[in-house]
Amino acid sequence: DIVMTQSPDSLAVSLGERATINCKSSQSVLYSSNNKNYLAWYQQKPGQPPKLLIYGASTRESGVPDRFSGSGSGTDFTLTISSLQAEDVAVYYCQQYYSTPFFGGGTKVEIK
Amino acid sequence: QVQLQQWGAGLLKPSETLSLTCAVSGGSFTGFYWSWIRQPPGKGLEWIGDIIHSGSTNYSPSLKSRVTISLDTSKNQFFLNLTSVTAADTAAYYCARMVGYCGSPNCETTPLWNYWGQGTLVTVSS
């Protein structure tokens, strides 16, 4: 299994400020034949199922605000919320789909 | 709009079988992979397995010995059975649709999920 480790477990950010979440995979999730990273990010608000935000490490799903961005390659990835809004309070998960799908443990984002 | 509505028993005793149903509406049932994913309280997500309209399945290696996913195309429903449950199986269980489409001759699916059921909390306790 390719295990995903997220950091930090939680963070508190002021409204309008930047939030940065990290995700590290135990092996590379970069598929050499197409140069794509098989890494996705989800947002889960309390009492709701997860919502797909980003795939391919950096491609936003349709309808996702552009304040959400993903970066990284290989084994190290980052989700950035450029200007935190109240509705962004949630737990964020990374997921690799290079092999058997595996999710990170989640990062809880709160308002400071 | 695709909707997934799920239901099943919420309280089980150890050694019993967990059974959940997910009904799909608002879109095609054929050509997509339908999945089950679970989330223990306060923890992360775990992929359980999936099925396509032909009946072909994929299961998580860690759960494969206890899991059966099946479907009824006439009702646009798919099902999860998990045998011999223990407290470690306590979780919110979600049904979901995988991204992509599997037609003929091309099958282009990706194990990401963009449509989800509302979740069913299943508690295993004696």
Tab-separated table of C-alpha atoms in Angstrom:
chain	number	residue	atom	x	y	z
A	1	ASP	CA	0.000	0.000	0.000
A	2	ILE	CA	1.029	3.587	-0.631
A	3	VAL	CA	0.347	5.301	2.682
A	4	MET	CA	-0.549	8.987	2.828
A	5	THR	CA	0.524	11.190	5.735
A	6	GLN	CA	-0.949	14.653	6.212
A	7	SER	CA	0.312	17.557	8.276
A	8	PRO	CA	-0.659	19.322	10.369
A	9	ASP	CA	-3.538	17.470	11.995
A	10	SER	CA	-5.301	20.803	12.429
A	11	LEU	CA	-4.714	24.497	11.841
A	12	ALA	CA	-6.463	27.733	12.676
A	13	VAL	CA	-6.258	30.569	10.180
A	14	SER	CA	-7.715	34.062	10.218
A	15	LEU	CA	-10.350	34.933	7.649
A	16	GLY	CA	-8.700	36.139	4.473
A	17	GLU	CA	-5.369	34.544	5.310
A	18	ARG	CA	-3.624	31.631	3.625
A	19	ALA	CA	-4.027	28.022	4.750
A	20	THR	CA	-1.501	25.394	3.704
A	21	ILE	CA	-1.930	21.658	4.111
A	22	ASN	CA	0.746	19.088	3.368
A	23	CYS	CA	0.467	15.504	2.178
A	24	LYS	CA	3.288	13.025	1.795
A	25	SER	CA	3.090	9.624	0.140
A	26	SER	CA	5.226	6.640	1.141
A	27	GLN	CA	6.102	6.081	-2.529
A	28	SER	CA	5.969	8.253	-5.600
A	29	VAL	CA	2.513	8.638	-7.154
A	30	LEU	CA	3.941	10.123	-10.347
A	31	TYR	CA	3.119	7.855	-13.277
A	32	SER	CA	6.149	8.121	-15.542
A	33	SER	CA	4.392	7.116	-18.769
A	34	ASN	CA	2.111	10.181	-18.740
A	35	ASN	CA	3.906	12.431	-16.214
A	36	LYS	CA	0.753	12.720	-14.117
A	37	ASN	CA	0.542	12.671	-10.348
A	38	TYR	CA	-2.243	10.411	-9.102
A	39	LEU	CA	-3.111	12.593	-6.113
A	40	ALA	CA	-6.441	14.164	-5.204
A	41	TRP	CA	-7.829	16.420	-2.478
A	42	TYR	CA	-11.272	16.295	-0.876
A	43	GLN	CA	-13.129	18.649	1.450
A	44	GLN	CA	-15.507	17.267	4.081
A	45	LYS	CA	-17.780	19.543	6.072
A	46	PRO	CA	-19.430	18.310	9.291
A	47	GLY	CA	-22.235	15.856	8.658
A	48	GLN	CA	-21.577	15.724	4.918
A	49	PRO	CA	-19.837	13.310	2.576
A	50	PRO	CA	-16.495	14.348	1.083
A	51	LYS	CA	-16.384	16.614	-1.944
A	52	LEU	CA	-13.758	16.217	-4.653
A	53	LEU	CA	-11.749	19.428	-4.974
A	54	ILE	CA	-8.593	18.662	-6.919
A	55	TYR	CA	-7.201	15.755	-8.930
A	56	GLY	CA	-3.977	15.193	-10.768
A	57	ALA	CA	-2.359	17.106	-7.891
A	58	SER	CA	-3.329	20.498	-9.341
A	59	THR	CA	-6.490	20.337	-11.494
A	60	ARG	CA	-9.550	21.849	-9.867
A	61	GLU	CA	-12.824	19.987	-10.195
A	62	SER	CA	-15.538	21.931	-12.001
A	63	GLY	CA	-17.098	24.584	-9.783
A	64	VAL	CA	-14.327	24.665	-7.184
A	65	PRO	CA	-13.312	28.254	-6.357
A	66	ASP	CA	-9.902	29.333	-7.591
A	67	ARG	CA	-8.747	30.171	-4.059
A	68	PHE	CA	-8.114	26.412	-3.793
A	69	SER	CA	-4.915	25.255	-5.454
A	70	GLY	CA	-2.824	22.124	-5.399
A	71	SER	CA	0.848	21.666	-6.042
A	72	GLY	CA	3.650	19.159	-5.707
A	73	SER	CA	4.956	16.067	-7.444
A	74	GLY	CA	6.259	12.624	-6.659
A	75	THR	CA	5.801	12.195	-2.933
A	76	ASP	CA	5.170	15.700	-1.579
A	77	PHE	CA	2.025	17.679	-2.173
A	78	THR	CA	0.332	20.820	-0.874
A	79	LEU	CA	-3.219	22.135	-0.818
A	80	THR	CA	-3.413	25.903	-0.448
A	81	ILE	CA	-6.438	28.016	0.330
A	82	SER	CA	-5.257	31.471	-0.669
A	83	SER	CA	-7.808	33.523	1.273
A	84	LEU	CA	-9.739	31.536	3.849
A	85	GLN	CA	-13.493	32.018	3.871
A	86	ALA	CA	-15.899	30.964	6.610
A	87	GLU	CA	-17.378	28.287	4.370
A	88	ASP	CA	-13.957	26.648	4.017
A	89	VAL	CA	-14.066	25.328	7.592
A	90	ALA	CA	-13.799	21.587	7.026
A	91	VAL	CA	-11.535	18.570	7.147
A	92	TYR	CA	-9.362	18.120	4.069
A	93	TYR	CA	-8.117	14.748	2.858
A	94	CYS	CA	-5.562	13.788	0.267
A	95	GLN	CA	-5.936	10.531	-1.658
A	96	GLN	CA	-3.600	8.622	-3.918
A	97	TYR	CA	-5.021	6.630	-6.802
A	98	TYR	CA	-1.750	5.353	-8.195
A	99	SER	CA	-2.471	1.971	-6.634
A	100	THR	CA	-5.151	0.671	-4.252
A	101	PRO	CA	-6.880	3.949	-3.284
A	102	PHE	CA	-5.652	5.268	0.046
A	103	PHE	CA	-6.596	8.420	1.904
A	104	GLY	CA	-4.625	10.572	4.303
A	105	GLY	CA	-5.733	11.022	7.899
A	106	GLY	CA	-7.168	14.469	7.321
A	107	THR	CA	-6.396	18.054	8.330
A	108	LYS	CA	-9.000	20.102	10.176
A	109	VAL	CA	-9.147	23.770	9.167
A	110	GLU	CA	-10.713	26.235	11.586
A	111	ILE	CA	-11.084	29.978	11.877
A	112	LYS	CA	-8.673	31.732	14.245
B	1	GLN	CA	-28.730	15.397	-11.114
B	2	VAL	CA	-27.304	12.096	-9.926
B	3	GLN	CA	-28.482	11.147	-6.436
B	4	LEU	CA	-27.470	8.252	-4.225
B	5	GLN	CA	-29.773	7.254	-1.374
B	6	GLN	CA	-28.543	4.640	1.042
B	7	TRP	CA	-29.983	2.695	3.929
B	8	GLY	CA	-29.358	-0.279	6.187
B	9	ALA	CA	-29.178	-1.439	9.783
B	10	GLY	CA	-27.335	0.973	12.048
B	11	LEU	CA	-26.626	-1.256	15.043
B	12	LEU	CA	-25.061	-4.694	14.860
B	13	LYS	CA	-23.627	-7.199	17.303
B	14	PRO	CA	-20.172	-8.688	16.836
B	15	SER	CA	-20.087	-11.557	14.323
B	16	GLU	CA	-23.219	-10.334	12.503
B	17	THR	CA	-23.338	-9.312	8.855
B	18	LEU	CA	-23.512	-5.683	7.801
B	19	SER	CA	-25.887	-5.105	4.882
B	20	LEU	CA	-26.394	-1.777	3.124
B	21	THR	CA	-28.280	-0.719	0.002
B	22	CYS	CA	-27.609	2.252	-2.260
B	23	ALA	CA	-30.217	3.404	-4.771
B	24	VAL	CA	-29.148	5.519	-7.737
B	25	SER	CA	-31.407	8.030	-9.449
B	26	GLY	CA	-31.103	10.904	-11.892
B	27	GLY	CA	-28.555	9.351	-14.174
B	28	SER	CA	-27.380	6.208	-15.923
B	29	PHE	CA	-26.614	3.165	-13.803
B	30	THR	CA	-24.703	1.346	-16.510
B	31	GLY	CA	-21.210	2.378	-17.499
B	32	PHE	CA	-20.103	3.538	-14.094
B	33	TYR	CA	-18.250	1.972	-11.199
B	34	TRP	CA	-20.203	2.111	-7.936
B	35	SER	CA	-18.226	2.092	-4.719
B	36	TRP	CA	-18.419	1.725	-0.976
B	37	ILE	CA	-16.147	3.805	1.268
B	38	ARG	CA	-16.161	3.933	5.051
B	39	GLN	CA	-15.005	6.357	7.738
B	40	PRO	CA	-14.507	5.353	11.386
B	41	PRO	CA	-15.605	8.075	13.828
B	42	GLY	CA	-13.086	10.914	13.842
B	43	LYS	CA	-10.818	9.152	11.378
B	44	GLY	CA	-9.981	9.086	7.697
B	45	LEU	CA	-11.603	7.401	4.743
B	46	GLU	CA	-11.119	3.787	3.654
B	47	TRP	CA	-12.049	2.419	0.230
B	48	ILE	CA	-13.938	-0.878	0.541
B	49	GLY	CA	-14.601	-1.863	-3.054
B	50	ASP	CA	-16.621	-1.264	-6.187
B	51	ILE	CA	-18.762	-2.879	-8.850
B	52	ILE	CA	-19.809	-2.135	-12.423
B	53	HIS	CA	-23.024	-3.102	-14.238
B	54	SER	CA	-21.462	-6.299	-15.614
B	55	GLY	CA	-20.984	-7.491	-12.045
B	56	SER	CA	-17.229	-7.179	-12.129
B	57	THR	CA	-15.900	-6.186	-8.704
B	58	ASN	CA	-12.760	-4.857	-7.056
B	59	TYR	CA	-12.157	-5.149	-3.333
B	60	SER	CA	-9.725	-3.718	-0.822
B	61	PRO	CA	-7.151	-6.423	-0.047
B	62	SER	CA	-7.598	-5.817	3.677
B	63	LEU	CA	-11.344	-6.517	3.546
B	64	LYS	CA	-11.619	-8.870	0.597
B	65	SER	CA	-12.231	-12.007	2.651
B	66	ARG	CA	-15.329	-10.512	4.290
B	67	VAL	CA	-16.826	-8.235	1.624
B	68	THR	CA	-19.333	-8.844	-1.120
B	69	ILE	CA	-20.622	-6.064	-3.352
B	70	SER	CA	-23.513	-6.896	-5.663
B	71	LEU	CA	-26.098	-5.056	-7.722
B	72	ASP	CA	-29.595	-5.149	-9.162
B	73	THR	CA	-29.629	-3.285	-12.468
B	74	SER	CA	-33.418	-3.548	-12.727
B	75	LYS	CA	-33.712	-1.382	-9.613
B	76	ASN	CA	-30.575	0.749	-10.105
B	77	GLN	CA	-29.329	-0.444	-6.742
B	78	PHE	CA	-26.108	-1.862	-5.407
B	79	PHE	CA	-25.365	-3.524	-2.119
B	80	LEU	CA	-22.669	-4.054	0.487
B	81	ASN	CA	-22.354	-7.125	2.671
B	82	LEU	CA	-19.603	-7.318	5.278
B	83	THR	CA	-19.503	-10.497	7.334
B	84	SER	CA	-18.232	-11.224	10.835
B	85	VAL	CA	-18.210	-7.595	11.954
B	86	THR	CA	-16.296	-6.401	15.013
B	87	ALA	CA	-16.063	-3.074	16.816
B	88	ALA	CA	-13.345	-2.107	14.333
B	89	ASP	CA	-16.009	-2.030	11.621
B	90	THR	CA	-17.885	0.771	13.378
B	91	ALA	CA	-17.942	3.589	10.847
B	92	ALA	CA	-19.981	5.810	8.598
B	93	TYR	CA	-20.423	3.913	5.354
B	94	TYR	CA	-20.796	5.842	2.109
B	95	CYS	CA	-21.853	4.726	-1.329
B	96	ALA	CA	-20.353	6.726	-4.179
B	97	ARG	CA	-19.939	6.901	-7.953
B	98	MET	CA	-16.469	6.720	-9.434
B	99	VAL	CA	-15.265	9.353	-11.876
B	100	GLY	CA	-15.260	8.361	-15.532
B	101	TYR	CA	-17.254	6.124	-17.836
B	102	CYS	CA	-16.809	2.554	-18.931
B	103	GLY	CA	-18.285	2.034	-22.374
B	104	SER	CA	-17.362	-0.107	-25.322
B	105	PRO	CA	-14.657	-0.251	-26.480
B	106	ASN	CA	-13.163	2.367	-24.138
B	107	CYS	CA	-13.235	2.242	-20.377
B	108	GLU	CA	-11.841	5.381	-18.790
B	109	THR	CA	-12.435	5.431	-15.095
B	110	THR	CA	-10.398	6.852	-12.255
B	111	PRO	CA	-10.728	5.834	-8.592
B	112	LEU	CA	-11.948	9.239	-7.495
B	113	TRP	CA	-15.500	9.911	-6.384
B	114	ASN	CA	-17.688	12.871	-7.284
B	115	TYR	CA	-21.157	11.683	-6.276
B	116	TRP	CA	-21.823	10.392	-2.773
B	117	GLY	CA	-24.653	9.067	-0.671
B	118	GLN	CA	-25.522	10.735	2.600
B	119	GLY	CA	-23.741	8.101	4.675
B	120	THR	CA	-24.990	5.486	7.134
B	121	LEU	CA	-23.494	5.203	10.598
B	122	VAL	CA	-23.068	1.564	11.533
B	123	THR	CA	-22.184	0.768	15.122
B	124	VAL	CA	-20.980	-2.655	16.195
B	125	SER	CA	-21.509	-3.275	19.884
B	126	SER	CA	-22.489	-6.159	22.122
